[in-house]
Tab-separated table of C-alpha atoms (C1' of nucleotides) in Angstrom:
chain	number	residue	atom	x	y	z
A	1	MET	CA	-0.009	0.013	-0.002
A	2	LYS	CA	1.196	3.430	-0.912
A	3	TYR	CA	0.987	4.892	2.556
A	4	ILE	CA	3.094	2.275	4.278
A	5	GLU	CA	6.264	3.862	3.040
A	6	LYS	CA	5.231	7.311	4.252
A	7	LEU	CA	4.572	5.891	7.675
A	8	ARG	CA	7.788	3.883	7.814
A	9	ASN	CA	9.738	6.907	6.689
A	10	SER	CA	8.201	8.851	9.520
A	11	GLY	CA	9.254	6.181	12.000
A	12	LEU	CA	5.765	4.775	12.467
A	13	ARG	CA	4.449	1.284	11.928
A	14	PRO	CA	1.553	0.994	9.553
A	15	THR	CA	-1.360	0.338	11.851
A	16	LYS	CA	-5.092	0.415	10.997
A	17	GLN	CA	-5.536	3.786	12.590
A	18	ARG	CA	-2.571	5.381	10.917
A	19	LEU	CA	-3.605	4.088	7.546
A	20	LYS	CA	-7.036	5.627	8.016
A	21	ILE	CA	-5.427	8.935	8.817
A	22	CYS	CA	-3.372	8.665	5.669
A	23	GLU	CA	-6.444	7.980	3.596
A	24	VAL	CA	-8.128	11.147	4.779
A	25	LEU	CA	-4.975	13.233	4.431
A	26	PHE	CA	-3.490	12.023	1.213
A	27	ASP	CA	-6.158	10.238	-0.824
A	28	THR	CA	-7.470	13.379	-2.547
A	29	GLU	CA	-6.576	15.307	-5.615
A	30	LYS	CA	-6.851	18.651	-3.879
A	31	THR	CA	-4.682	19.545	-0.973
A	32	PHE	CA	-6.305	21.197	2.026
A	33	HIS	CA	-5.785	23.015	5.294
A	34	PHE	CA	-6.873	21.538	8.597
A	35	THR	CA	-6.686	21.644	12.355
A	36	ILE	CA	-6.443	18.515	14.466
A	37	ASN	CA	-10.082	18.956	15.318
A	38	ASP	CA	-11.062	19.244	11.648
A	39	LEU	CA	-9.167	16.087	10.934
A	40	SER	CA	-10.779	14.170	13.751
A	41	ASN	CA	-14.224	15.182	12.528
A	42	LYS	CA	-13.368	14.294	8.942
A	43	ILE	CA	-12.356	10.820	10.008
A	44	LYS	CA	-15.547	10.383	11.957
A	45	LYS	CA	-17.774	11.469	9.112
A	46	GLN	CA	-15.836	10.263	6.083
A	47	LEU	CA	-14.764	6.862	7.418
A	48	ASN	CA	-17.393	6.468	10.163
A	49	ASN	CA	-14.541	5.730	12.443
A	50	LYS	CA	-13.307	7.214	15.652
A	51	ILE	CA	-9.596	7.555	16.262
A	52	SER	CA	-8.422	8.955	19.521
A	53	LEU	CA	-6.978	12.456	19.544
A	54	ALA	CA	-3.681	11.247	20.957
A	55	THR	CA	-3.111	9.038	17.921
A	56	ILE	CA	-4.018	11.807	15.562
A	57	TYR	CA	-1.669	14.257	17.230
A	58	ASN	CA	1.211	11.729	17.183
A	59	THR	CA	0.741	10.840	13.582
A	60	VAL	CA	0.314	14.361	12.320
A	61	HIS	CA	3.373	15.516	14.180
A	62	ALA	CA	5.495	12.654	12.811
A	63	PHE	CA	4.403	13.574	9.287
A	64	GLU	CA	5.127	17.194	9.919
A	65	LYS	CA	8.628	16.452	11.140
A	66	LYS	CA	9.277	14.397	7.996
A	67	GLY	CA	7.887	17.062	5.708
A	68	TYR	CA	4.739	15.180	4.598
A	69	LEU	CA	2.692	17.924	6.200
A	70	LYS	CA	3.420	21.581	6.804
A	71	GLN	CA	2.434	23.804	9.710
A	72	ILE	CA	1.049	27.117	8.626
A	73	PRO	CA	2.481	30.013	10.638
A	74	ILE	CA	-0.539	31.961	11.773
A	75	ASN	CA	-1.774	33.222	15.087
A	76	SER	CA	-4.776	31.229	16.108
A	77	ASN	CA	-5.766	29.231	19.130
A	78	GLN	CA	-5.449	26.110	17.030
A	79	THR	CA	-2.555	24.951	14.895
A	80	TYR	CA	-3.215	24.794	11.152
A	81	PHE	CA	-1.625	22.202	8.912
A	82	ASP	CA	-1.430	21.941	5.167
A	83	THR	CA	-1.315	18.814	3.010
A	84	ASN	CA	0.254	20.958	0.305
A	85	VAL	CA	3.953	20.665	1.086
A	86	SER	CA	5.189	22.398	-2.043
A	87	ASP	CA	6.871	25.732	-1.605
A	88	HIS	CA	3.967	28.143	-1.379
A	89	HIS	CA	2.345	30.840	0.729
A	90	HIS	CA	-1.003	31.846	2.161
A	91	PHE	CA	-3.666	34.487	2.215
A	92	TYR	CA	-5.524	34.736	5.449
A	93	ASP	CA	-8.960	36.258	5.176
A	94	LEU	CA	-9.423	38.001	8.505
A	95	ASN	CA	-13.157	38.479	8.127
A	96	GLU	CA	-14.011	34.935	7.222
A	97	GLN	CA	-11.039	33.418	9.049
A	98	LYS	CA	-10.128	31.318	6.062
A	99	LEU	CA	-6.821	30.301	4.516
A	100	ILE	CA	-6.227	30.415	0.777
A	101	ASP	CA	-3.175	29.051	-1.039
A	102	LEU	CA	-0.878	31.449	-2.809
A	103	GLU	CA	1.319	29.666	-5.306
A	104	ASN	CA	4.938	30.608	-5.405
A	105	SER	CA	4.356	32.048	-8.846
A	106	ASP	CA	1.712	34.384	-7.381
A	107	VAL	CA	4.403	35.971	-5.221
A	108	GLY	CA	7.451	37.499	-6.814
A	109	PRO	CA	10.796	35.942	-5.893
A	110	ILE	CA	11.874	36.792	-2.364
A	111	LYS	CA	15.465	37.669	-1.626
A	112	ILE	CA	16.656	37.568	1.920
A	113	LEU	CA	19.651	39.900	1.996
A	114	LYS	CA	20.531	39.588	5.661
A	115	LYS	CA	22.654	36.631	6.761
A	116	ILE	CA	22.974	35.194	10.242
A	117	GLU	CA	26.328	33.676	11.089
A	118	GLY	CA	26.276	29.902	11.260
A	119	LYS	CA	22.602	29.602	10.413
A	120	LYS	CA	20.961	28.573	7.194
A	121	ILE	CA	17.568	29.280	5.855
A	122	LYS	CA	15.159	26.381	6.217
A	123	SER	CA	12.042	28.056	4.797
A	124	VAL	CA	10.569	31.358	3.757
A	125	GLU	CA	6.879	31.766	4.382
A	126	VAL	CA	4.682	34.670	3.491
A	127	LEU	CA	1.345	35.369	5.122
A	128	VAL	CA	-0.826	37.956	3.441
A	129	LYS	CA	-3.707	39.171	5.582
A	130	LEU	CA	-6.861	40.224	3.800
A	131	GLU	CA	-9.751	42.402	4.893
A	132	ASP	CA	-12.916	43.639	3.219
B	1	MET	CA	2.035	62.409	29.593
B	2	LYS	CA	2.964	60.921	26.284
B	3	TYR	CA	1.211	57.626	26.848
B	4	ILE	CA	-2.169	59.062	27.676
B	5	GLU	CA	-2.933	59.652	24.001
B	6	LYS	CA	-1.983	56.116	23.078
B	7	LEU	CA	-4.324	54.785	25.687
B	8	ARG	CA	-7.168	57.107	24.806
B	9	ASN	CA	-6.764	56.236	21.143
B	10	SER	CA	-7.077	52.631	22.056
B	11	GLY	CA	-10.299	53.274	23.959
B	12	LEU	CA	-8.705	52.960	27.350
B	13	ARG	CA	-8.550	55.430	30.206
B	14	PRO	CA	-5.121	56.205	31.540
B	15	THR	CA	-4.974	54.312	34.810
B	16	LYS	CA	-1.937	53.651	36.998
B	17	GLN	CA	-1.641	50.082	35.777
B	18	ARG	CA	-2.000	50.905	32.104
B	19	LEU	CA	0.604	53.653	32.344
B	20	LYS	CA	3.030	51.207	33.933
B	21	ILE	CA	2.460	48.809	31.053
B	22	CYS	CA	3.142	51.655	28.588
B	23	GLU	CA	6.364	52.484	30.363
B	24	VAL	CA	7.689	48.997	29.975
B	25	LEU	CA	6.527	48.667	26.371
B	26	PHE	CA	7.313	52.035	24.932
B	27	ASP	CA	9.917	53.757	27.083
B	28	THR	CA	12.931	52.195	25.393
B	29	GLU	CA	15.039	53.034	22.366
B	30	LYS	CA	15.100	49.487	21.176
B	31	THR	CA	11.965	47.645	20.177
B	32	PHE	CA	11.526	44.125	21.404
B	33	HIS	CA	9.537	40.931	21.100
B	34	PHE	CA	7.565	39.551	24.012
B	35	THR	CA	4.898	37.146	25.238
B	36	ILE	CA	2.319	38.145	27.797
B	37	ASN	CA	4.291	36.178	30.338
B	38	ASP	CA	7.522	37.980	29.433
B	39	LEU	CA	5.791	41.264	29.859
B	40	SER	CA	4.330	40.347	33.222
B	41	ASN	CA	7.757	39.353	34.516
B	42	LYS	CA	9.367	42.492	33.122
B	43	ILE	CA	6.828	44.603	34.972
B	44	LYS	CA	7.520	42.729	38.202
B	45	LYS	CA	11.291	43.079	37.944
B	46	GLN	CA	11.661	46.442	36.261
B	47	LEU	CA	9.018	48.293	38.168
B	48	ASN	CA	8.768	46.065	41.202
B	49	ASN	CA	5.079	46.017	40.638
B	50	LYS	CA	2.584	43.303	40.050
B	51	ILE	CA	-0.208	43.829	37.541
B	52	SER	CA	-2.776	41.102	37.110
B	53	LEU	CA	-2.676	39.049	33.928
B	54	ALA	CA	-6.217	40.033	32.969
B	55	THR	CA	-5.225	43.717	32.856
B	56	ILE	CA	-2.118	42.957	30.801
B	57	TYR	CA	-4.073	40.883	28.311
B	58	ASN	CA	-6.724	43.591	27.930
B	59	THR	CA	-4.232	46.370	27.473
B	60	VAL	CA	-2.015	44.499	25.026
B	61	HIS	CA	-4.983	43.453	22.916
B	62	ALA	CA	-6.334	46.991	22.790
B	63	PHE	CA	-2.957	48.232	21.605
B	64	GLU	CA	-2.695	45.482	19.063
B	65	LYS	CA	-6.060	46.336	17.657
B	66	LYS	CA	-5.031	49.968	17.272
B	67	GLY	CA	-1.690	49.068	15.713
B	68	TYR	CA	0.518	50.156	18.595
B	69	LEU	CA	1.693	46.578	18.885
B	70	LYS	CA	1.906	43.808	16.304
B	71	GLN	CA	1.327	40.105	16.686
B	72	ILE	CA	4.001	38.008	15.107
B	73	PRO	CA	2.610	35.137	13.078
B	74	ILE	CA	4.434	32.119	14.311
B	75	ASN	CA	3.403	28.737	15.607
B	76	SER	CA	4.040	28.548	19.285
B	77	ASN	CA	2.021	27.781	22.360
B	78	GLN	CA	2.306	31.440	23.319
B	79	THR	CA	1.440	34.518	21.327
B	80	TYR	CA	4.358	36.732	20.434
B	81	PHE	CA	4.049	40.489	20.147
B	82	ASP	CA	6.376	43.141	18.751
B	83	THR	CA	6.787	46.726	19.848
B	84	ASN	CA	8.266	47.420	16.406
B	85	VAL	CA	5.208	48.258	14.381
B	86	SER	CA	7.019	49.370	11.286
B	87	ASP	CA	6.679	47.251	8.203
B	88	HIS	CA	9.172	44.478	8.747
B	89	HIS	CA	9.692	40.753	8.914
B	90	HIS	CA	11.247	38.080	11.087
B	91	PHE	CA	13.796	35.379	11.256
B	92	TYR	CA	12.906	32.571	13.598
B	93	ASP	CA	15.830	30.558	14.823
B	94	LEU	CA	14.401	27.127	15.314
B	95	ASN	CA	17.272	25.812	17.438
B	96	GLU	CA	17.355	28.668	19.914
B	97	GLN	CA	13.668	29.521	19.514
B	98	LYS	CA	14.472	33.176	19.094
B	99	LEU	CA	12.992	35.873	16.898
B	100	ILE	CA	15.190	38.346	15.052
B	101	ASP	CA	13.980	41.415	13.155
B	102	LEU	CA	14.413	41.564	9.417
B	103	GLU	CA	14.105	45.087	8.133
B	104	ASN	CA	12.062	45.618	5.037
B	105	SER	CA	15.229	46.546	3.209
B	106	ASP	CA	16.720	43.175	4.093
B	107	VAL	CA	13.945	41.514	2.099
B	108	GLY	CA	13.500	42.356	-1.519
B	109	PRO	CA	10.177	43.982	-2.520
B	110	ILE	CA	7.350	41.494	-2.427
B	111	LYS	CA	4.756	41.513	-5.193
B	112	ILE	CA	1.512	39.704	-4.615
B	113	LEU	CA	0.194	38.977	-8.089
B	114	LYS	CA	-3.007	37.124	-7.152
B	115	LYS	CA	-6.066	39.201	-6.284
B	116	ILE	CA	-9.113	38.117	-4.341
B	117	GLU	CA	-12.383	39.692	-5.364
B	118	GLY	CA	-13.605	42.268	-2.885
B	119	LYS	CA	-10.696	41.879	-0.495
B	120	LYS	CA	-7.756	44.122	0.066
B	121	ILE	CA	-4.364	43.373	1.476
B	122	LYS	CA	-3.893	44.472	5.049
B	123	SER	CA	-0.406	43.207	5.616
B	124	VAL	CA	2.314	41.026	4.114
B	125	GLU	CA	4.453	39.210	6.610
B	126	VAL	CA	7.459	37.050	5.950
B	127	LEU	CA	8.753	34.478	8.362
B	128	VAL	CA	12.177	32.994	7.613
B	129	LYS	CA	12.960	29.890	9.593
B	130	LEU	CA	16.623	29.306	10.409
B	131	GLU	CA	18.462	26.151	11.431
B	132	ASP	CA	22.064	25.312	12.182
C	1	DC	C1'	-16.938	67.968	49.208
C	2	DA	C1'	-20.335	63.618	49.985
C	3	DC	C1'	-22.653	60.501	47.229
C	4	DT	C1'	-23.910	57.892	43.229
C	5	DT	C1'	-22.700	55.699	38.939
C	6	DT	C1'	-19.475	53.796	35.847
C	7	DT	C1'	-15.245	51.786	34.804
C	8	DT	C1'	-11.251	49.104	36.122
C	9	DT	C1'	-8.536	45.830	38.547
C	10	DT	C1'	-8.012	41.645	40.574
C	11	DA	C1'	-7.848	36.732	42.018
C	12	DG	C1'	-9.515	32.881	40.896
C	13	DA	C1'	-12.433	29.915	38.046
C	14	DA	C1'	-13.540	28.257	33.428
C	15	DT	C1'	-12.224	26.938	28.882
C	16	DC	C1'	-9.870	24.665	25.476
C	17	DA	C1'	-5.903	22.936	22.692
C	18	DT	C1'	-2.271	20.127	23.430
C	19	DT	C1'	0.624	16.752	25.908
C	20	DA	C1'	1.411	13.061	29.246
C	21	DT	C1'	0.129	8.680	31.338
C	22	DA	C1'	-0.727	4.096	32.166
C	23	DA	C1'	-3.487	0.174	31.157
C	24	DA	C1'	-5.186	-2.758	27.559
C	25	DG	C1'	-4.572	-4.153	22.769
C	26	DT	C1'	-1.845	-5.394	18.593
C	27	DA	C1'	1.934	-6.410	15.520
C	28	DG	C1'	5.954	-8.766	14.303
C	29	DA	C1'	9.833	-11.830	15.184
C	30	DA	C1'	11.410	-16.212	16.715
D	1	DT	C1'	2.110	-19.874	19.426
D	2	DT	C1'	4.518	-16.892	22.557
D	3	DC	C1'	7.169	-13.114	23.805
D	4	DT	C1'	8.402	-8.411	23.493
D	5	DA	C1'	8.066	-3.975	21.976
D	6	DC	C1'	5.179	-0.739	20.068
D	7	DT	C1'	0.271	1.376	19.788
D	8	DT	C1'	-4.058	2.908	20.935
D	9	DT	C1'	-7.060	4.678	24.026
D	10	DA	C1'	-9.554	7.149	27.685
D	11	DT	C1'	-8.511	10.107	30.842
D	12	DA	C1'	-5.717	13.266	33.516
D	13	DA	C1'	-2.398	17.047	33.530
D	14	DT	C1'	-0.734	21.255	31.746
D	15	DG	C1'	-0.687	25.830	30.416
D	16	DA	C1'	-2.163	29.903	27.788
D	17	DT	C1'	-6.015	32.592	27.401
D	18	DT	C1'	-10.649	34.251	28.618
D	19	DC	C1'	-14.375	34.904	31.824
D	20	DT	C1'	-16.471	36.416	36.177
D	21	DA	C1'	-17.944	38.697	40.030
D	22	DA	C1'	-16.530	41.359	43.821
D	23	DA	C1'	-13.603	45.045	45.528
D	24	DA	C1'	-11.287	49.323	44.227
D	25	DA	C1'	-10.741	53.456	41.741
D	26	DA	C1'	-12.256	57.127	38.925
D	27	DA	C1'	-15.743	60.181	37.066
D	28	DG	C1'	-19.994	62.626	37.401
D	29	DT	C1'	-23.457	65.397	40.124
D	30	DG	C1'	-25.397	68.266	43.158
DNA sequence: CACTTTTTTTAGAATCATTATAAAGTAGAA
DNA sequence: TTCTACTTTATAATGATTCTAAAAAAAGTG
């Protein structure tokens, strides 16, 4: 199965629960944004299946560490994740509290001119806040 | 007093506690980053004065709404604020968990090419994650 | 000044996302 | 199968933030 490798790479054994989580996360054409709570609900509805929060947290964090999911840097009481792990950015609609993808090509090239001794750049993320 | 206007503009009357908060926030040459907890401790040490968390939260949020403080979009369990409200960006050192200012001039101009119907851009914020 | 009304501060409780825990379940190797 | 190590789970713990209601302070009024 195609998700087994993703799990193994993330240091996780392919269990029933983890495979279900993979299905919901990766078995779609479109990528999407979610919170842990969103994901839990999606699993309940879509698969008619309850997986404990602890398992969901563990799995999502393992994927995030390996780069199969991305955290979206935004101030909210919940943490937002993205199944789109390509280099891209986000609009955040303040009124509707909704995230929208901004492809890299929608944002001009970004040059970081300042250097910090002994550190290298891991990622550059742009958040564009929108209002009415 | 110079802070009275800031408070009034934010819809707050100038009380003893709020003026103390202003002192710690705005009475320095250098701008700085802080969490509510940082600020509370700074008030204790620097002014030898305890102000309840509720008051600090209220005041900081009022200033943030008026633009006298900025929230820094970053995923953390605590919310980070910045007394530097000029247009600028941030490095985030993942290893030391420290924020560093990135002046606008340190980042090339950013062009957002995508438009969203009926929405206007309120801010563009760049977060550059650093690792060793 | 009194006295009333409104606003503010405060400590502590409530909330809520996230993390930790420990017991019961499951997978994989021998 | 049987043993061992890893997983899942429900539930508790944690910790930042928000809420609350009572006491304190400030403003308004005669």
